[in-house]
Amino acid sequence: GVITVKSPRELDLMARAGRIVGATLALVASRTRAGLSTADLDAVAEEFIRAHEGATPSFKGLYGFPATLCTSINEEVVHGIPSKTRVLRDGDIVSVDVGVCVGGFHADSAITVPVGAIRPEAAALLRTTQEALDAGLRAVRAGAQVGDIGHAVQQVAEGAGYSVVRELVGHGIGSAFHEEPQVPNFGPPRKGARLVAGMTLAIEPMINRGRRDIRTLPDKWTVVTVDGSLSAHFEHTVVVTEDGARLLTERPAP
Ligand code: MG
Ligand code: MG
């Protein structure tokens, strides 16, 4: 496949989408508490996104997905469907993934949010998954290769004793939500496509406390760990520049 380099006009649209994505995640995180359902979080996000002129939720209808957010609790890795019957409990972790489209261009980001007081082992998983994403972001610059990103993520995650999900990967993003290249969260450095300034990537480690194996539930969406261990997911959309990754989905300070 062809990896597209975005024009300044296209990057501007993606930056606008990305600012709304970041603000949506900050809002959802600030609202998250025990007793709310994942459908409640979804409603907050959809209303907020649509309040911005020209902005639409990217996920609604994407491959037939029915909601604005993916909400994935505890052993759920990604692609959980918001539901009125999934009520958050104190001590849960909930991964919230969202995409926004502005002017035909997308941005994509995810965070895993603690619900109330979480156990130390859950907090450690969230911290390390964020650090793994940060390491992946630091590997991005023009002239680096896609494999450098995954290698950096894997070193941090496995160095802390966790495992990296293999079947689901990051991706190019732009006028299509999923573009070339695939961006795995594992593998050797100095392999894969060469990064060029103006490419846009969604980098998104999915890290498990236990084994790396996953399966999909009968709802055909929700991906869970086979061993039932906790899983965390953090994601940013970035532009490749000559001297690093420019974040498009930064979250405003709470
Ligand atoms: Mg995402
Ligand atoms: Mg993504």
mmCIF file of C-alpha atoms and ligand atoms in Angstrom:
data_model
loop_
_atom_site.group_PDB
_atom_site.id
_atom_site.type_symbol
_atom_site.label_atom_id
_atom_site.label_comp_id
_atom_site.label_asym_id
_atom_site.label_seq_id
_atom_site.Cartn_x
_atom_site.Cartn_y
_atom_site.Cartn_z
ATOM 1 C CA GLY A 1 0.000 0.000 0.000
ATOM 2 C CA VAL A 2 0.911 3.619 -0.384
ATOM 3 C CA ILE A 3 1.775 5.730 2.667
ATOM 4 C CA THR A 4 0.415 9.234 2.119
ATOM 5 C CA VAL A 5 2.173 12.461 3.095
ATOM 6 C CA LYS A 6 -0.318 15.108 4.159
ATOM 7 C CA SER A 7 -0.482 18.671 2.860
ATOM 8 C CA PRO A 8 -0.499 21.612 5.281
ATOM 9 C CA ARG A 9 -4.251 22.002 4.670
ATOM 10 C CA GLU A 10 -4.857 18.337 5.483
ATOM 11 C CA LEU A 11 -2.672 18.555 8.596
ATOM 12 C CA ASP A 12 -4.693 21.558 9.718
ATOM 13 C CA LEU A 13 -7.931 19.550 9.461
ATOM 14 C CA MET A 14 -6.340 16.655 11.355
ATOM 15 C CA ALA A 15 -5.077 19.045 14.029
ATOM 16 C CA ARG A 16 -8.609 20.415 14.452
ATOM 17 C CA ALA A 17 -9.989 16.878 14.721
ATOM 18 C CA GLY A 18 -7.178 16.000 17.144
ATOM 19 C CA ARG A 19 -7.904 18.918 19.470
ATOM 20 C CA ILE A 20 -11.524 17.772 19.727
ATOM 21 C CA VAL A 21 -10.364 14.194 20.352
ATOM 22 C CA GLY A 22 -8.068 15.345 23.174
ATOM 23 C CA ALA A 23 -10.758 17.503 24.741
ATOM 24 C CA THR A 24 -13.294 14.647 24.475
ATOM 25 C CA LEU A 25 -10.989 12.261 26.333
ATOM 26 C CA ALA A 26 -10.237 14.860 29.013
ATOM 27 C CA LEU A 27 -13.968 15.427 29.475
ATOM 28 C CA VAL A 28 -14.819 11.712 29.600
ATOM 29 C CA ALA A 29 -11.982 11.078 32.075
ATOM 30 C CA SER A 30 -13.231 13.899 34.315
ATOM 31 C CA ARG A 31 -16.752 12.442 34.274
ATOM 32 C CA THR A 32 -15.753 8.809 34.836
ATOM 33 C CA ARG A 33 -16.942 7.453 38.186
ATOM 34 C CA ALA A 34 -18.487 4.345 39.713
ATOM 35 C CA GLY A 35 -22.212 4.010 39.030
ATOM 36 C CA LEU A 36 -22.129 5.428 35.502
ATOM 37 C CA SER A 37 -22.656 3.118 32.558
ATOM 38 C CA THR A 38 -20.400 3.029 29.518
ATOM 39 C CA ALA A 39 -23.428 4.258 27.522
ATOM 40 C CA ASP A 40 -23.453 7.341 29.773
ATOM 41 C CA LEU A 41 -19.819 8.056 28.845
ATOM 42 C CA ASP A 42 -20.651 7.518 25.174
ATOM 43 C CA ALA A 43 -23.490 10.053 25.343
ATOM 44 C CA VAL A 44 -21.191 12.658 26.942
ATOM 45 C CA ALA A 45 -18.640 12.145 24.171
ATOM 46 C CA GLU A 46 -21.080 12.209 21.267
ATOM 47 C CA GLU A 47 -22.819 15.357 22.476
ATOM 48 C CA PHE A 48 -19.474 17.120 23.020
ATOM 49 C CA ILE A 49 -18.095 16.174 19.587
ATOM 50 C CA ARG A 50 -21.251 17.185 17.701
ATOM 51 C CA ALA A 51 -21.276 20.555 19.510
ATOM 52 C CA HIS A 52 -18.258 21.443 17.328
ATOM 53 C CA GLU A 53 -19.239 22.759 13.899
ATOM 54 C CA GLY A 54 -18.375 20.195 11.228
ATOM 55 C CA ALA A 55 -17.096 17.525 13.634
ATOM 56 C CA THR A 56 -18.467 13.970 13.626
ATOM 57 C CA PRO A 57 -17.573 10.829 15.599
ATOM 58 C CA SER A 58 -15.385 8.653 13.355
ATOM 59 C CA PHE A 59 -16.337 5.312 14.895
ATOM 60 C CA LYS A 60 -20.112 5.522 14.422
ATOM 61 C CA GLY A 61 -20.780 3.241 11.458
ATOM 62 C CA LEU A 62 -17.082 2.457 10.883
ATOM 63 C CA TYR A 63 -17.189 -1.243 9.854
ATOM 64 C CA GLY A 64 -20.689 -1.152 11.399
ATOM 65 C CA PHE A 65 -19.596 -0.107 14.929
ATOM 66 C CA PRO A 66 -22.649 1.359 16.716
ATOM 67 C CA ALA A 67 -21.183 4.038 19.032
ATOM 68 C CA THR A 68 -18.933 7.097 19.419
ATOM 69 C CA LEU A 69 -16.530 5.493 21.931
ATOM 70 C CA CYS A 70 -15.010 2.107 22.372
ATOM 71 C CA THR A 71 -15.171 1.399 26.129
ATOM 72 C CA SER A 72 -13.215 -1.618 27.330
ATOM 73 C CA ILE A 73 -13.252 -2.555 31.025
ATOM 74 C CA ASN A 74 -10.526 -4.488 32.917
ATOM 75 C CA GLU A 75 -9.704 -7.687 30.912
ATOM 76 C CA GLU A 76 -11.285 -6.145 27.816
ATOM 77 C CA VAL A 77 -8.484 -4.989 25.521
ATOM 78 C CA VAL A 78 -10.264 -2.841 22.905
ATOM 79 C CA HIS A 79 -13.492 -2.421 20.903
ATOM 80 C CA GLY A 80 -15.929 -2.754 23.827
ATOM 81 C CA ILE A 81 -19.407 -1.505 22.890
ATOM 82 C CA PRO A 82 -20.899 1.113 25.241
ATOM 83 C CA SER A 83 -23.945 -0.281 27.027
ATOM 84 C CA LYS A 84 -26.499 0.879 29.599
ATOM 85 C CA THR A 85 -25.995 -2.428 31.398
ATOM 86 C CA ARG A 86 -22.201 -2.066 31.784
ATOM 87 C CA VAL A 87 -21.954 -0.051 34.982
ATOM 88 C CA LEU A 88 -18.517 1.073 36.177
ATOM 89 C CA ARG A 89 -17.437 -0.100 39.625
ATOM 90 C CA ASP A 90 -14.871 1.307 42.017
ATOM 91 C CA GLY A 91 -11.475 -0.244 41.194
ATOM 92 C CA ASP A 92 -12.195 -0.838 37.491
ATOM 93 C CA ILE A 93 -10.004 0.459 34.708
ATOM 94 C CA VAL A 94 -11.782 1.539 31.518
ATOM 95 C CA SER A 95 -10.067 2.091 28.202
ATOM 96 C CA VAL A 96 -11.732 4.867 26.216
ATOM 97 C CA ASP A 97 -10.935 5.136 22.501
ATOM 98 C CA VAL A 98 -12.344 7.865 20.249
ATOM 99 C CA GLY A 99 -11.984 9.206 16.732
ATOM 100 C CA VAL A 100 -13.199 12.502 15.290
ATOM 101 C CA CYS A 101 -13.589 13.557 11.652
ATOM 102 C CA VAL A 102 -13.311 17.192 10.497
ATOM 103 C CA GLY A 103 -13.501 18.101 6.809
ATOM 104 C CA GLY A 104 -12.987 14.479 5.799
ATOM 105 C CA PHE A 105 -9.859 13.942 7.951
ATOM 106 C CA HIS A 106 -9.597 11.887 11.117
ATOM 107 C CA ALA A 107 -7.720 11.851 14.438
ATOM 108 C CA ASP A 108 -7.671 8.922 16.891
ATOM 109 C CA SER A 109 -6.632 8.634 20.541
ATOM 110 C CA ALA A 110 -7.216 6.440 23.579
ATOM 111 C CA ILE A 111 -6.585 6.492 27.329
ATOM 112 C CA THR A 112 -7.207 4.028 30.124
ATOM 113 C CA VAL A 113 -8.949 5.692 33.034
ATOM 114 C CA PRO A 114 -9.030 4.529 36.679
ATOM 115 C CA VAL A 115 -12.494 4.317 38.264
ATOM 116 C CA GLY A 116 -12.215 5.494 41.856
ATOM 117 C CA ALA A 117 -9.422 3.837 43.832
ATOM 118 C CA ILE A 118 -7.643 1.164 41.789
ATOM 119 C CA ARG A 119 -5.249 -1.546 42.977
ATOM 120 C CA PRO A 120 -1.498 -0.832 42.819
ATOM 121 C CA GLU A 121 -1.016 -3.500 40.122
ATOM 122 C CA ALA A 122 -3.630 -1.803 37.931
ATOM 123 C CA ALA A 123 -2.021 1.613 38.465
ATOM 124 C CA ALA A 124 1.378 0.166 37.546
ATOM 125 C CA LEU A 125 -0.031 -1.271 34.310
ATOM 126 C CA LEU A 126 -1.518 2.102 33.337
ATOM 127 C CA ARG A 127 1.771 3.876 34.102
ATOM 128 C CA THR A 128 3.863 1.438 32.092
ATOM 129 C CA THR A 129 1.495 1.444 29.107
ATOM 130 C CA GLN A 130 1.721 5.242 28.999
ATOM 131 C CA GLU A 131 5.506 4.999 29.242
ATOM 132 C CA ALA A 132 5.500 2.455 26.413
ATOM 133 C CA LEU A 133 3.497 4.851 24.237
ATOM 134 C CA ASP A 134 5.876 7.698 25.144
ATOM 135 C CA ALA A 135 8.835 5.531 24.127
ATOM 136 C CA GLY A 136 7.140 4.756 20.815
ATOM 137 C CA LEU A 137 6.509 8.462 20.229
ATOM 138 C CA ARG A 138 10.171 9.260 20.938
ATOM 139 C CA ALA A 139 11.195 6.799 18.192
ATOM 140 C CA VAL A 140 9.309 8.842 15.570
ATOM 141 C CA ARG A 141 11.251 11.167 13.281
ATOM 142 C CA ALA A 142 11.857 11.509 9.552
ATOM 143 C CA GLY A 143 14.370 8.847 8.526
ATOM 144 C CA ALA A 144 13.447 6.396 11.301
ATOM 145 C CA GLN A 145 11.583 3.188 10.433
ATOM 146 C CA VAL A 146 8.234 1.799 11.544
ATOM 147 C CA GLY A 147 9.999 -1.051 13.352
ATOM 148 C CA ASP A 148 11.793 1.438 15.585
ATOM 149 C CA ILE A 149 8.435 2.406 17.104
ATOM 150 C CA GLY A 150 7.314 -1.118 17.938
ATOM 151 C CA HIS A 151 10.722 -2.042 19.269
ATOM 152 C CA ALA A 152 10.679 0.918 21.673
ATOM 153 C CA VAL A 153 7.170 0.051 22.889
ATOM 154 C CA GLN A 154 8.022 -3.613 23.384
ATOM 155 C CA GLN A 155 11.226 -2.874 25.335
ATOM 156 C CA VAL A 156 9.312 -0.824 27.909
ATOM 157 C CA ALA A 157 6.322 -3.170 28.205
ATOM 158 C CA GLU A 158 8.242 -6.447 28.393
ATOM 159 C CA GLY A 159 10.935 -4.822 30.526
ATOM 160 C CA ALA A 160 8.241 -4.276 33.154
ATOM 161 C CA GLY A 161 7.082 -7.899 32.895
ATOM 162 C CA TYR A 162 3.986 -7.301 30.770
ATOM 163 C CA SER A 163 3.049 -8.664 27.343
ATOM 164 C CA VAL A 164 2.276 -6.885 24.086
ATOM 165 C CA VAL A 165 -0.842 -7.677 22.042
ATOM 166 C CA ARG A 166 0.286 -8.743 18.544
ATOM 167 C CA GLU A 167 -2.890 -9.141 16.498
ATOM 168 C CA LEU A 168 -3.966 -5.489 16.797
ATOM 169 C CA VAL A 169 -1.637 -2.690 15.743
ATOM 170 C CA GLY A 170 -1.360 1.053 15.179
ATOM 171 C CA HIS A 171 -1.905 2.515 11.745
ATOM 172 C CA GLY A 172 -1.584 5.361 9.328
ATOM 173 C CA ILE A 173 -4.524 7.765 9.496
ATOM 174 C CA GLY A 174 -5.883 10.585 7.343
ATOM 175 C CA SER A 175 -8.822 10.744 4.939
ATOM 176 C CA ALA A 176 -9.320 7.069 5.794
ATOM 177 C CA PHE A 177 -9.433 6.096 9.460
ATOM 178 C CA HIS A 178 -7.072 3.174 8.886
ATOM 179 C CA GLU A 179 -4.315 3.786 6.344
ATOM 180 C CA GLU A 180 -0.937 2.266 5.586
ATOM 181 C CA PRO A 181 1.393 1.542 7.259
ATOM 182 C CA GLN A 182 0.505 -0.892 10.030
ATOM 183 C CA VAL A 183 2.405 0.089 13.184
ATOM 184 C CA PRO A 184 3.024 -3.006 15.338
ATOM 185 C CA ASN A 185 3.900 -2.599 19.019
ATOM 186 C CA PHE A 186 6.660 -5.212 18.815
ATOM 187 C CA GLY A 187 9.444 -6.401 16.570
ATOM 188 C CA PRO A 188 13.025 -5.590 15.602
ATOM 189 C CA PRO A 189 14.287 -2.028 15.081
ATOM 190 C CA ARG A 190 15.587 -0.767 11.707
ATOM 191 C CA LYS A 191 12.888 -2.701 9.813
ATOM 192 C CA GLY A 192 9.776 -1.658 7.957
ATOM 193 C CA ALA A 193 8.728 1.461 6.090
ATOM 194 C CA ARG A 194 10.906 4.565 6.292
ATOM 195 C CA LEU A 195 9.192 7.529 8.009
ATOM 196 C CA VAL A 196 8.885 10.732 5.992
ATOM 197 C CA ALA A 197 7.925 14.201 7.285
ATOM 198 C CA GLY A 198 4.183 14.740 6.860
ATOM 199 C CA MET A 199 3.137 11.126 7.392
ATOM 200 C CA THR A 200 0.472 10.754 10.077
ATOM 201 C CA LEU A 201 0.362 7.748 12.403
ATOM 202 C CA ALA A 202 -1.826 6.471 15.230
ATOM 203 C CA ILE A 203 0.466 4.732 17.727
ATOM 204 C CA GLU A 204 -1.428 2.583 20.216
ATOM 205 C CA PRO A 205 0.132 -0.007 22.517
ATOM 206 C CA MET A 206 -2.258 -2.571 24.020
ATOM 207 C CA ILE A 207 -0.459 -4.108 27.003
ATOM 208 C CA ASN A 208 -1.578 -7.074 29.124
ATOM 209 C CA ARG A 209 -0.624 -7.881 32.714
ATOM 210 C CA GLY A 210 -0.658 -11.592 31.884
ATOM 211 C CA ARG A 211 -0.201 -13.450 28.630
ATOM 212 C CA ARG A 212 -0.462 -11.707 25.294
ATOM 213 C CA ASP A 213 -3.199 -13.950 23.842
ATOM 214 C CA ILE A 214 -6.548 -12.373 23.005
ATOM 215 C CA ARG A 215 -9.938 -13.517 21.734
ATOM 216 C CA THR A 216 -13.091 -11.811 20.468
ATOM 217 C CA LEU A 217 -16.372 -12.218 22.376
ATOM 218 C CA PRO A 218 -19.556 -13.485 20.659
ATOM 219 C CA ASP A 219 -20.692 -9.835 20.202
ATOM 220 C CA LYS A 220 -18.026 -9.906 17.440
ATOM 221 C CA TRP A 221 -16.420 -6.672 18.741
ATOM 222 C CA THR A 222 -15.119 -6.884 22.288
ATOM 223 C CA VAL A 223 -11.547 -8.170 22.421
ATOM 224 C CA VAL A 224 -10.503 -9.701 25.779
ATOM 225 C CA THR A 225 -7.390 -11.310 27.220
ATOM 226 C CA VAL A 226 -7.650 -15.118 27.091
ATOM 227 C CA ASP A 227 -6.271 -15.451 30.637
ATOM 228 C CA GLY A 228 -8.576 -12.761 32.050
ATOM 229 C CA SER A 229 -5.675 -10.490 33.019
ATOM 230 C CA LEU A 230 -6.018 -6.698 32.978
ATOM 231 C CA SER A 231 -5.222 -4.837 29.760
ATOM 232 C CA ALA A 232 -4.465 -1.159 29.109
ATOM 233 C CA HIS A 233 -4.489 0.950 25.925
ATOM 234 C CA PHE A 234 -3.058 4.413 25.241
ATOM 235 C CA GLU A 235 -2.949 6.049 21.809
ATOM 236 C CA HIS A 236 -1.974 9.302 20.112
ATOM 237 C CA THR A 237 -2.186 10.526 16.528
ATOM 238 C CA VAL A 238 1.056 12.203 15.442
ATOM 239 C CA VAL A 239 2.673 13.867 12.460
ATOM 240 C CA VAL A 240 6.196 12.769 11.541
ATOM 241 C CA THR A 241 8.547 15.776 11.473
ATOM 242 C CA GLU A 242 12.290 16.125 10.862
ATOM 243 C CA ASP A 243 12.959 16.272 14.597
ATOM 244 C CA GLY A 244 10.262 14.115 16.133
ATOM 245 C CA ALA A 245 6.589 13.378 16.565
ATOM 246 C CA ARG A 246 4.176 16.316 16.676
ATOM 247 C CA LEU A 247 1.154 15.293 18.789
ATOM 248 C CA LEU A 248 -2.238 16.071 17.262
ATOM 249 C CA THR A 249 -4.338 14.621 20.104
ATOM 250 C CA GLU A 250 -2.852 16.300 23.160
ATOM 251 C CA ARG A 251 -5.321 16.530 26.044
ATOM 252 C CA PRO A 252 -5.961 19.868 27.757
ATOM 253 C CA ALA A 253 -4.830 19.904 31.396
ATOM 254 C CA PRO A 254 -7.718 18.984 33.733
HETATM 255 MG MG MG B 1 -8.193 4.547 18.646
HETATM 256 MG MG MG B 2 -6.215 3.654 16.255
#
